[in-house]
Amino acid sequence: MIEFQHVFKSYGQGRNILADISFRVTAGEFVYVAGPSGAGKSTLLKLIGGLETPSRGSIQVNGHRLEQLSARARPYLRRSVGVILQDTHLLYDRSAIENVLLPLTVTGLASDVARARARAALDKVGLSTKENTPPIELSGGEQQRLAIARAIVNRPAILIADEPTASLDRETARRIMSVFKDFNRVGVTTVIASHDDALMAEYATRAFKIEPGKFADSAARRSSTATTQTSGPGYQEPQIGGAAR
Amino acid sequence: MKSLLRQHRYALVVTLRRLWAQPISSLTNLLVIALALTLPLLGASFLISIEPVARQVSLTPELTLFLKTDAANGVADKLATRIREEHAGQIVKVRVIPKQRALEELRANPAWEQALKVLPVNPLPDAIVVELAPGDDLAKRADQMAASWRTWQGIDIVQLDSAWVQRLEALLRFGRIGLLLLALSVMLVVLATVFNTVRMQALSQREEIGVARLVGATESFVRRPFLYLGALTCSLATLISFGVAHLTLAPLNDALAALARTYDTEFALSLPAPSILVVSVLIVAALGALSARWSVQRNTRF
């Protein structure tokens, strides 16, 4: 569950990037955040992921109040939120599987168990044959899928993605969205920021529209049925390659 | 616990990989630190080797009274008896070395044997060796007694055998302070080198650090490889400095041995005891880790 209550965010003495934002996302929802560039979509996602702290207001993620969370405790929250940023932030001097292993390594998981889980994550995003390939040799779509594999390998309850289909062709973008939808189906709360209204409309169950000084929470495009899981591991063996909806 | 051990193992592997990734840079850093550490190590070797010599001699402070060469037989024994009576509380032992015995002892030394053969008469005087009781005011007492005995009938020269030892001890004190200052300077060099190495590594690993934080790495996890880098670099550099110092001491000892033979003695410079070397590795490694921690804290705020 994600809850924003009267959240403001500004940098330094500058203007508010986000002003008085309030909303609630229940477990298992698929939310699409729309808005023009500079409206604060990325900031909103970073706040959910605990990568930024609110200037004012209250944010609750998975039962933790972010503004009350100590710097020492924040990394542990991040492990329960899979983050895919606009720039995939992959390590280009490592192989695909080493990239996916990193979130498991930081938790101190045994290497054989970690490797098995990393392979499973790569398999779920359709990259099982590329585990030893460095990201630089992967296509844009494959790099996005690798970033998704890294984000979901820790079995997060929430998955957030910032413009995951921005530089991809239509077909590849649909494939990426299908991956997100598969994880959402098994209970992973998914929040995606994108410019592509048409594509998002096909997958999201709810949309937030952010514009400078405005925030709108649309009615759900279709009723959310993925409310089966409210806590704990986010996904359980989703099937890749099935229908998007 | 197992999880923490795995994280430490990962940090160690990452550290070794980073060292290996830049072999020239890593080797240069190691050599700079190793050479800097070699200087105080050589200084310590010198002081540690020479201190027992000074201690051994200064433990037996002696005054030697040389009688006039024309002094009659028995004068030395009488003077020895007088010394025992007048300075009973201040002396440990008094022994008389007759001129004939002194000559025989000198003849036993091959260096003097030929020279003494050409002399028509024994040029040596009778001597009295007075071993003084140790105490804080030893130097002052020795000076007073020497001044008093010089006025006695039949005494030619009074030689204070411990004077050169006192000078040596003063030199050693100077050496110890110099060594301390040198060690402090080298410590600063080590700290600065490790700080800069870690700074460069942290900047080049910026992306990796960012990704690690993104996926939930704690600050300890991020810092750990850098702490290992500092500690490992310093440990290896210290071990290299032992090797360099050992190699440096070998030719020095050859020259010293030749010099010592002319004094019919043996002397060699040696590295400090193994226990001290182990402790020094640990101390330098801890310094490296501390410097690395300081550096990584300052240079990973992004």
Coordinates of C-alpha atoms in Angstrom, one line a residue:
Chain A
M1 CA 0.0 0.0 0.0
I2 CA 1.2 3.5 -0.9
E3 CA -0.4 6.6 0.7
F4 CA 0.5 10.2 0.2
Q5 CA -1.0 12.9 2.5
H6 CA -0.5 16.5 1.6
V7 CA 3.0 15.9 0.2
F8 CA 5.1 18.8 -1.0
K9 CA 8.5 18.5 -2.5
S10 CA 10.9 21.2 -3.4
Y11 CA 14.7 21.4 -3.8
G12 CA 16.5 24.0 -1.8
Q13 CA 14.5 27.3 -1.7
G14 CA 13.1 26.6 -5.2
R15 CA 9.5 26.2 -6.2
N16 CA 7.5 23.2 -5.3
I17 CA 8.0 20.3 -7.7
L18 CA 5.0 18.6 -6.1
A19 CA 2.4 20.6 -4.1
D20 CA -0.2 19.2 -1.8
I21 CA -0.4 15.7 -3.4
S22 CA -2.7 13.2 -1.7
F23 CA -3.6 9.7 -2.9
R24 CA -3.8 6.1 -1.9
V25 CA -2.8 3.1 -3.9
T26 CA -4.0 -0.2 -2.6
A27 CA -1.9 -3.4 -2.9
G28 CA -2.0 -5.0 -6.3
E29 CA -3.1 -1.9 -8.3
F30 CA -1.5 -0.9 -11.6
V31 CA -1.2 2.9 -11.7
Y32 CA -0.1 5.0 -14.5
V33 CA 1.3 8.5 -13.8
A34 CA 0.9 10.9 -16.7
G35 CA 2.0 14.5 -17.2
P36 CA 4.2 16.7 -19.2
S37 CA 8.0 16.8 -18.7
G38 CA 9.0 18.6 -15.5
A39 CA 5.6 18.0 -13.9
G40 CA 7.2 15.9 -11.2
K41 CA 6.5 12.4 -12.3
S42 CA 10.0 11.1 -11.6
T43 CA 10.1 12.9 -8.3
L44 CA 6.8 11.2 -7.3
L45 CA 8.3 7.8 -8.1
K46 CA 11.5 8.6 -6.3
L47 CA 9.5 9.5 -3.2
I48 CA 7.6 6.2 -3.4
G49 CA 11.0 4.4 -3.7
G50 CA 12.5 6.2 -0.7
L51 CA 15.1 7.8 -3.0
E52 CA 13.9 11.2 -2.0
T53 CA 12.2 12.6 1.2
P54 CA 9.2 14.9 1.2
S55 CA 9.7 18.5 2.1
R56 CA 6.3 18.4 3.8
G57 CA 3.5 15.9 4.3
S58 CA 3.4 12.2 5.0
I59 CA 4.2 9.2 2.8
Q60 CA 3.4 5.7 3.8
V61 CA 4.9 2.7 1.9
N62 CA 4.3 -0.9 2.9
G63 CA 3.4 0.3 6.4
H64 CA 6.4 2.5 6.9
R65 CA 6.2 6.3 7.3
L66 CA 9.0 7.5 5.0
E67 CA 9.5 10.9 6.8
Q68 CA 10.0 9.0 10.1
L69 CA 12.3 6.4 8.6
S70 CA 16.0 6.8 9.7
A71 CA 18.7 6.9 7.0
R72 CA 19.9 3.6 8.3
A73 CA 16.5 1.9 7.8
R74 CA 15.8 3.4 4.4
P75 CA 17.9 0.8 2.4
Y76 CA 15.8 -2.0 3.9
L77 CA 12.6 -0.3 2.6
R78 CA 14.2 0.0 -0.8
R79 CA 14.6 -3.8 -0.9
S80 CA 10.8 -4.1 -0.9
V81 CA 10.4 -1.6 -3.8
G82 CA 11.7 -2.6 -7.2
V83 CA 12.8 0.6 -9.0
I84 CA 13.4 1.1 -12.7
L85 CA 14.6 4.6 -13.4
Q86 CA 14.5 6.4 -16.8
D87 CA 18.2 5.6 -17.3
T88 CA 18.3 1.9 -16.6
H89 CA 21.5 2.3 -14.4
L90 CA 22.9 -1.0 -15.5
L91 CA 26.5 -1.8 -14.8
Y92 CA 28.0 -2.2 -18.2
D93 CA 31.2 -3.8 -17.0
R94 CA 29.3 -6.8 -15.6
S95 CA 27.3 -9.5 -17.2
A96 CA 23.5 -9.5 -17.3
I97 CA 23.3 -12.1 -14.4
E98 CA 25.8 -10.1 -12.3
N99 CA 23.6 -7.1 -12.7
V100 CA 20.6 -9.1 -11.5
L101 CA 22.6 -10.6 -8.6
L102 CA 23.5 -7.2 -7.1
P103 CA 20.2 -6.7 -5.2
L104 CA 20.6 -10.2 -3.7
T105 CA 24.2 -9.7 -2.9
V106 CA 23.4 -6.6 -0.8
T107 CA 21.1 -8.8 1.3
G108 CA 23.8 -11.4 1.9
L109 CA 21.9 -14.3 0.3
A110 CA 23.9 -17.5 -0.3
S111 CA 25.5 -17.4 -3.7
D112 CA 24.0 -20.6 -5.1
V113 CA 20.5 -19.5 -4.0
A114 CA 21.1 -16.0 -5.3
R115 CA 22.3 -17.3 -8.7
A116 CA 19.2 -19.6 -9.0
R117 CA 16.9 -16.7 -8.2
A118 CA 18.7 -14.4 -10.6
R119 CA 18.4 -17.0 -13.4
A120 CA 14.7 -17.3 -12.6
A121 CA 14.3 -13.5 -12.9
L122 CA 16.1 -13.5 -16.2
D123 CA 13.9 -16.3 -17.4
K124 CA 10.8 -14.4 -16.4
V125 CA 11.8 -11.4 -18.6
G126 CA 12.9 -13.6 -21.4
L127 CA 16.6 -13.1 -21.1
S128 CA 17.6 -16.6 -19.9
T129 CA 19.9 -17.0 -23.0
K130 CA 21.7 -13.8 -22.3
E131 CA 22.8 -14.2 -18.7
N132 CA 26.5 -13.9 -19.6
T133 CA 26.1 -11.1 -22.0
P134 CA 27.1 -7.6 -20.9
P135 CA 24.3 -5.0 -21.1
I136 CA 26.2 -3.0 -23.7
E137 CA 25.6 -5.9 -26.1
L138 CA 21.8 -6.0 -25.4
S139 CA 19.2 -4.0 -27.4
G140 CA 17.3 -1.2 -25.7
G141 CA 14.3 -3.4 -25.0
E142 CA 16.5 -6.1 -23.6
Q143 CA 18.3 -3.6 -21.4
Q144 CA 14.8 -2.5 -20.1
R145 CA 13.9 -6.1 -19.4
L146 CA 17.2 -6.6 -17.6
A147 CA 16.5 -3.6 -15.4
I148 CA 13.1 -5.1 -14.7
A149 CA 14.7 -8.5 -13.8
R150 CA 17.0 -6.6 -11.4
A151 CA 14.1 -4.8 -9.9
I152 CA 11.9 -7.9 -9.3
V153 CA 14.6 -10.4 -8.2
N154 CA 14.2 -9.4 -4.6
R155 CA 10.5 -10.2 -4.9
P156 CA 9.3 -6.6 -4.1
A157 CA 5.8 -5.8 -3.1
I158 CA 5.9 -2.6 -5.2
L159 CA 7.4 -2.0 -8.6
I160 CA 7.9 1.5 -9.9
A161 CA 9.2 2.4 -13.3
D162 CA 10.0 5.8 -14.9
E163 CA 9.4 6.0 -18.6
P164 CA 10.3 2.3 -19.2
T165 CA 9.1 2.4 -22.8
A166 CA 10.3 5.9 -23.8
S167 CA 12.9 4.9 -26.4
L168 CA 11.4 1.7 -27.6
D169 CA 9.4 0.8 -30.7
R170 CA 5.8 -0.1 -30.3
E171 CA 6.2 -3.8 -30.3
T172 CA 9.1 -3.8 -27.8
A173 CA 7.2 -1.4 -25.6
R174 CA 4.2 -3.7 -25.6
R175 CA 6.4 -6.6 -24.7
I176 CA 7.9 -4.7 -21.8
M177 CA 4.4 -3.6 -20.6
S178 CA 3.3 -7.3 -20.7
V179 CA 6.2 -8.1 -18.3
F180 CA 4.9 -5.5 -15.9
K181 CA 1.4 -6.7 -16.2
D182 CA 2.4 -10.3 -15.5
F183 CA 4.0 -9.2 -12.2
N184 CA 1.0 -7.1 -11.4
R185 CA -1.3 -10.1 -11.9
V186 CA 0.4 -11.9 -9.1
G187 CA 0.0 -9.0 -6.7
V188 CA 2.9 -6.7 -7.3
T189 CA 1.7 -3.1 -6.9
T190 CA 2.9 -1.3 -10.1
V191 CA 3.3 2.4 -10.6
I192 CA 4.6 3.6 -14.0
A193 CA 5.3 7.1 -15.2
S194 CA 5.0 7.6 -18.9
H195 CA 4.2 10.0 -21.7
D196 CA 2.5 7.3 -23.7
D197 CA -1.1 7.7 -22.7
A198 CA -2.4 5.3 -25.4
L199 CA -0.2 2.4 -24.4
M200 CA -0.7 2.9 -20.6
A201 CA -4.5 3.0 -21.1
E202 CA -4.2 -0.6 -22.3
Y203 CA -2.6 -1.8 -19.1
A204 CA -3.2 0.5 -16.1
T205 CA -6.2 0.2 -13.9
R206 CA -5.9 3.8 -12.7
A207 CA -4.2 7.0 -13.8
F208 CA -2.7 10.0 -12.0
K209 CA -2.4 13.2 -14.0
I210 CA 0.3 15.6 -12.7
E211 CA 0.6 19.1 -14.1
P212 CA 2.4 22.0 -12.5
G213 CA 0.2 23.0 -9.6
K214 CA -2.4 20.3 -10.3
F215 CA -3.0 16.6 -9.5
A216 CA -5.8 14.5 -10.7
D217 CA -6.7 10.9 -9.8
S218 CA -8.8 9.4 -12.6
A219 CA -11.4 6.9 -12.2
A220 CA -10.1 3.4 -12.8
R221 CA -10.3 2.3 -16.4
R222 CA -11.2 -1.2 -15.2
S223 CA -11.8 -2.4 -11.7
S224 CA -8.7 -3.7 -10.0
T225 CA -8.9 -7.4 -9.4
A226 CA -5.3 -7.8 -8.3
T227 CA -5.8 -7.3 -4.6
T228 CA -4.9 -10.7 -3.6
Q229 CA -1.7 -9.9 -1.9
T230 CA -1.2 -7.1 0.5
S231 CA 2.2 -7.8 1.9
G232 CA 5.2 -10.1 1.7
P233 CA 6.9 -11.3 -1.5
G234 CA 5.5 -9.6 -4.5
Y235 CA 5.4 -12.2 -7.2
Q236 CA 5.0 -15.9 -7.5
E237 CA 6.0 -17.5 -10.8
P238 CA 4.3 -15.2 -13.3
Q239 CA 4.1 -16.5 -16.9
I240 CA 5.9 -14.5 -19.4
G241 CA 4.6 -14.2 -22.9
G242 CA 0.9 -14.5 -22.1
A243 CA -1.8 -12.0 -23.0
A244 CA -1.1 -8.5 -21.8
R245 CA -4.5 -8.1 -20.3
Chain B
M1 CA 26.0 -14.0 10.9
K2 CA 26.5 -16.0 7.7
S3 CA 24.9 -13.2 5.7
L4 CA 27.4 -10.7 7.2
L5 CA 30.3 -13.1 6.4
R6 CA 29.0 -13.4 2.8
Q7 CA 28.9 -9.6 2.5
H8 CA 32.5 -9.4 3.8
R9 CA 33.6 -12.0 1.3
Y10 CA 31.9 -10.1 -1.5
A11 CA 33.6 -6.9 -0.4
L12 CA 37.0 -8.6 -0.4
V13 CA 36.3 -10.0 -3.9
V14 CA 35.2 -6.6 -5.1
T15 CA 38.4 -5.0 -3.6
L16 CA 40.7 -7.5 -5.2
R17 CA 38.9 -7.1 -8.6
R18 CA 39.3 -3.3 -8.3
L19 CA 43.0 -3.6 -7.5
W20 CA 43.5 -6.0 -10.3
A21 CA 41.5 -3.8 -12.7
Q22 CA 44.2 -1.1 -12.4
P23 CA 47.4 -3.0 -11.9
I24 CA 49.8 -0.1 -12.6
S25 CA 48.0 2.3 -10.4
S26 CA 47.7 -0.3 -7.6
L27 CA 51.3 -1.2 -7.8
T28 CA 52.5 2.4 -7.8
N29 CA 50.4 3.1 -4.7
L30 CA 51.8 0.0 -3.0
L31 CA 55.4 1.1 -3.8
V32 CA 54.9 4.7 -2.6
I33 CA 53.5 3.5 0.7
A34 CA 56.1 0.7 1.0
L35 CA 59.1 3.0 0.4
A36 CA 57.7 5.6 2.8
L37 CA 57.3 2.9 5.5
T38 CA 60.8 1.5 4.8
L39 CA 62.5 4.7 6.2
P40 CA 61.1 4.5 9.7
L41 CA 61.6 0.8 9.7
L42 CA 65.3 1.2 8.9
G43 CA 65.5 3.8 11.6
A44 CA 63.8 1.5 14.1
S45 CA 66.2 -1.3 13.1
F46 CA 69.2 0.9 13.8
L47 CA 67.9 2.0 17.2
I48 CA 66.8 -1.4 18.3
S49 CA 70.1 -2.9 17.3
I50 CA 72.3 -0.4 19.0
E51 CA 70.3 0.0 22.2
P52 CA 71.4 -3.3 23.8
V53 CA 75.0 -2.3 23.2
A54 CA 74.5 1.0 25.0
R55 CA 72.5 -0.7 27.8
Q56 CA 75.2 -3.4 28.3
V57 CA 78.0 -0.9 28.7
S58 CA 76.1 1.6 30.8
L59 CA 75.1 -1.1 33.2
T60 CA 78.7 -1.3 34.3
P61 CA 79.8 2.2 34.8
E62 CA 83.5 2.2 35.6
L63 CA 86.4 4.6 36.4
T64 CA 89.9 3.6 35.4
L65 CA 92.8 5.1 37.4
F66 CA 96.1 4.8 35.6
L67 CA 99.1 5.2 37.9
K68 CA 102.4 6.9 36.9
T69 CA 104.6 4.5 35.0
D70 CA 107.3 4.9 37.6
A71 CA 105.0 4.1 40.5
A72 CA 106.5 1.6 42.9
N73 CA 105.2 -1.9 43.3
G74 CA 102.4 -2.1 45.8
V75 CA 101.2 1.5 45.3
A76 CA 98.2 0.3 43.3
D77 CA 97.1 -2.1 46.0
K78 CA 97.4 0.6 48.6
L79 CA 95.3 3.0 46.5
A80 CA 92.7 0.3 45.9
T81 CA 92.4 -0.2 49.6
R82 CA 92.0 3.5 50.2
I83 CA 89.3 3.7 47.6
R84 CA 87.4 0.8 49.2
E85 CA 87.6 2.5 52.6
E86 CA 86.7 6.0 51.6
H87 CA 83.9 5.2 49.1
A88 CA 82.5 2.0 50.5
G89 CA 78.9 2.9 49.8
Q90 CA 79.5 4.3 46.3
I91 CA 81.4 1.5 44.7
V92 CA 80.6 -2.1 43.8
K93 CA 84.1 -3.5 43.1
V94 CA 87.7 -2.4 42.8
R95 CA 90.3 -4.5 41.0
V96 CA 93.9 -3.9 40.3
I97 CA 95.4 -4.7 36.9
P98 CA 99.2 -4.9 37.2
K99 CA 101.1 -3.5 34.3
Q100 CA 102.5 -6.9 33.5
R101 CA 99.1 -8.5 33.2
A102 CA 97.9 -5.6 31.1
L103 CA 100.8 -6.1 28.7
E104 CA 100.1 -9.8 28.5
E105 CA 96.4 -9.1 27.7
L106 CA 97.5 -6.6 25.0
R107 CA 99.9 -9.1 23.5
A108 CA 97.1 -11.6 23.1
N109 CA 95.5 -9.2 20.6
P110 CA 97.1 -9.9 17.2
A111 CA 96.7 -6.2 16.2
W112 CA 99.1 -5.1 19.0
E113 CA 101.4 -8.1 19.1
Q114 CA 103.9 -6.9 16.5
A115 CA 104.0 -3.3 17.9
L116 CA 104.7 -4.4 21.4
K117 CA 107.6 -6.7 20.3
V118 CA 109.7 -3.7 19.2
L119 CA 109.3 -1.9 22.5
P120 CA 112.3 -2.3 24.9
V121 CA 110.3 -1.9 28.1
N122 CA 106.6 -2.3 29.2
P123 CA 105.1 1.2 28.5
L124 CA 101.9 0.4 30.4
P125 CA 101.2 1.6 33.9
D126 CA 99.4 -0.2 36.7
A127 CA 95.7 0.4 36.7
I128 CA 92.8 0.3 39.1
V129 CA 89.3 -0.3 37.7
V130 CA 86.6 1.0 40.0
E131 CA 83.0 -0.3 39.3
L132 CA 80.6 2.3 40.6
A133 CA 77.3 1.6 42.3
P134 CA 74.4 2.5 39.9
G135 CA 72.1 5.4 40.8
D136 CA 70.4 8.5 39.4
D137 CA 73.3 10.8 40.2
L138 CA 75.9 8.4 38.8
A139 CA 77.4 10.9 36.3
K140 CA 77.7 13.6 39.0
R141 CA 79.3 11.1 41.5
A142 CA 81.7 9.8 38.9
D143 CA 82.8 13.3 38.1
Q144 CA 83.3 14.2 41.8
M145 CA 85.3 11.0 42.5
A146 CA 87.4 11.4 39.4
A147 CA 88.2 15.0 40.4
S148 CA 89.2 13.9 43.9
W149 CA 91.4 10.9 42.8
R150 CA 93.3 13.0 40.2
T151 CA 94.8 14.9 43.2
W152 CA 96.1 11.7 44.9
Q153 CA 99.8 11.0 44.9
G154 CA 100.8 8.5 42.2
I155 CA 97.7 8.9 40.0
D156 CA 98.4 10.0 36.5
I157 CA 95.1 9.8 34.6
V158 CA 91.5 9.1 35.8
Q159 CA 89.3 8.0 32.9
L160 CA 85.6 8.0 33.1
D161 CA 84.7 5.0 30.9
S162 CA 80.9 5.7 30.9
A163 CA 81.3 9.2 29.4
W164 CA 81.0 7.9 25.8
V165 CA 78.0 5.8 26.8
Q166 CA 76.3 8.9 28.1
R167 CA 76.9 10.6 24.8
L168 CA 75.7 7.5 23.0
E169 CA 72.5 7.5 25.1
A170 CA 72.0 11.2 24.3
L171 CA 72.4 10.4 20.7
L172 CA 69.9 7.5 21.0
R173 CA 67.4 9.8 22.7
F174 CA 67.8 12.2 19.8
G175 CA 67.4 9.3 17.4
R176 CA 64.2 8.1 19.1
I177 CA 62.7 11.5 18.8
G178 CA 63.8 11.8 15.2
L179 CA 62.3 8.4 14.5
L180 CA 59.0 9.4 16.1
L181 CA 58.8 12.5 13.9
L182 CA 59.8 10.5 10.9
A183 CA 57.1 7.9 11.7
L184 CA 54.5 10.7 12.1
S185 CA 55.5 12.2 8.7
V186 CA 55.3 8.7 7.1
M187 CA 51.9 8.2 8.7
L188 CA 50.7 11.4 7.1
V189 CA 52.0 10.2 3.7
V190 CA 50.2 6.8 4.1
L191 CA 47.0 8.5 5.2
A192 CA 47.1 11.0 2.2
T193 CA 48.0 8.3 -0.3
V194 CA 45.2 6.0 0.9
F195 CA 42.7 8.9 1.0
N196 CA 43.5 9.9 -2.5
T197 CA 43.4 6.3 -3.8
V198 CA 40.0 5.7 -2.3
R199 CA 38.8 9.1 -3.5
M200 CA 39.8 8.1 -7.1
Q201 CA 38.2 4.7 -6.7
A202 CA 35.0 6.2 -5.3
L203 CA 34.7 8.6 -8.1
S204 CA 35.3 5.9 -10.7
Q205 CA 32.8 3.6 -9.0
R206 CA 30.1 6.3 -8.8
E207 CA 27.7 4.5 -11.0
E208 CA 28.1 1.2 -9.1
I209 CA 27.6 2.9 -5.8
G210 CA 24.5 4.6 -7.1
V211 CA 23.0 1.3 -8.4
A212 CA 23.9 -0.5 -5.1
R213 CA 22.0 2.2 -3.1
L214 CA 19.1 2.0 -5.6
V215 CA 18.7 -1.7 -4.9
G216 CA 18.9 -1.4 -1.1
A217 CA 22.5 -1.5 -0.2
T218 CA 23.3 0.0 3.2
E219 CA 26.1 2.5 3.6
S220 CA 28.2 -0.1 5.4
F221 CA 27.8 -2.3 2.3
V222 CA 28.9 0.6 0.0
R223 CA 31.9 1.5 2.2
R224 CA 33.2 -1.9 3.0
P225 CA 35.1 -2.6 -0.2
F226 CA 36.9 0.8 0.2
L227 CA 37.8 0.0 3.8
Y228 CA 39.2 -3.3 2.6
L229 CA 41.1 -1.4 -0.2
G230 CA 42.7 0.8 2.4
A231 CA 43.6 -2.0 4.8
L232 CA 44.7 -4.4 2.1
T233 CA 46.9 -1.8 0.4
C234 CA 48.5 -0.8 3.6
S235 CA 49.1 -4.4 4.8
L236 CA 50.7 -5.4 1.5
A237 CA 52.8 -2.2 1.5
T238 CA 54.0 -2.9 5.0
L239 CA 55.0 -6.5 4.0
I240 CA 56.8 -5.1 0.9
S241 CA 58.6 -2.5 3.2
F242 CA 59.8 -5.5 5.4
G243 CA 61.3 -7.0 2.3
V244 CA 62.9 -3.7 1.1
A245 CA 64.3 -3.1 4.6
H246 CA 65.7 -6.6 4.8
L247 CA 67.4 -6.2 1.4
T248 CA 68.8 -2.8 2.4
L249 CA 70.2 -4.1 5.7
A250 CA 72.1 -7.0 4.1
P251 CA 74.8 -4.9 2.4
L252 CA 74.9 -2.5 5.4
N253 CA 75.5 -5.5 7.7
D254 CA 78.4 -6.7 5.5
A255 CA 80.1 -3.4 5.9
L256 CA 79.3 -3.2 9.6
A257 CA 80.6 -6.7 10.2
A258 CA 84.0 -5.7 8.6
L259 CA 84.1 -2.6 10.8
A260 CA 83.2 -4.6 14.0
R261 CA 85.9 -7.2 13.3
T262 CA 88.5 -4.5 13.6
Y263 CA 87.3 -3.9 17.1
D264 CA 87.3 -7.6 17.7
T265 CA 83.5 -7.7 18.2
E266 CA 80.4 -8.5 16.3
F267 CA 77.6 -6.2 15.5
A268 CA 74.7 -6.4 13.0
L269 CA 71.6 -4.4 12.3
S270 CA 68.4 -6.4 12.4
L271 CA 64.7 -5.8 11.8
P272 CA 62.5 -5.5 14.9
A273 CA 61.2 -8.7 16.5
P274 CA 58.5 -10.6 14.5
S275 CA 55.8 -9.7 17.1
I276 CA 56.6 -6.0 16.6
L277 CA 56.4 -6.5 12.8
V278 CA 53.0 -8.2 13.1
V279 CA 51.7 -5.4 15.3
S280 CA 53.0 -2.8 12.9
V281 CA 51.2 -4.5 10.0
L282 CA 48.0 -4.4 12.0
I283 CA 48.5 -0.7 13.0
V284 CA 49.2 0.4 9.4
A285 CA 46.3 -1.6 8.1
A286 CA 44.0 0.0 10.7
L287 CA 45.3 3.4 9.7
G288 CA 44.6 2.6 6.0
A289 CA 41.1 1.5 6.8
L290 CA 40.5 4.7 8.9
S291 CA 41.8 6.9 6.1
A292 CA 39.6 5.0 3.6
R293 CA 36.6 5.5 5.7
W294 CA 37.2 9.2 6.0
S295 CA 37.7 9.4 2.3
V296 CA 34.7 7.3 1.3
Q297 CA 32.5 9.3 3.6
R298 CA 33.5 12.5 2.0
N299 CA 33.5 11.3 -1.6
T300 CA 30.4 9.3 -1.9
R301 CA 27.9 12.0 -1.0
F302 CA 25.9 11.9 -4.2

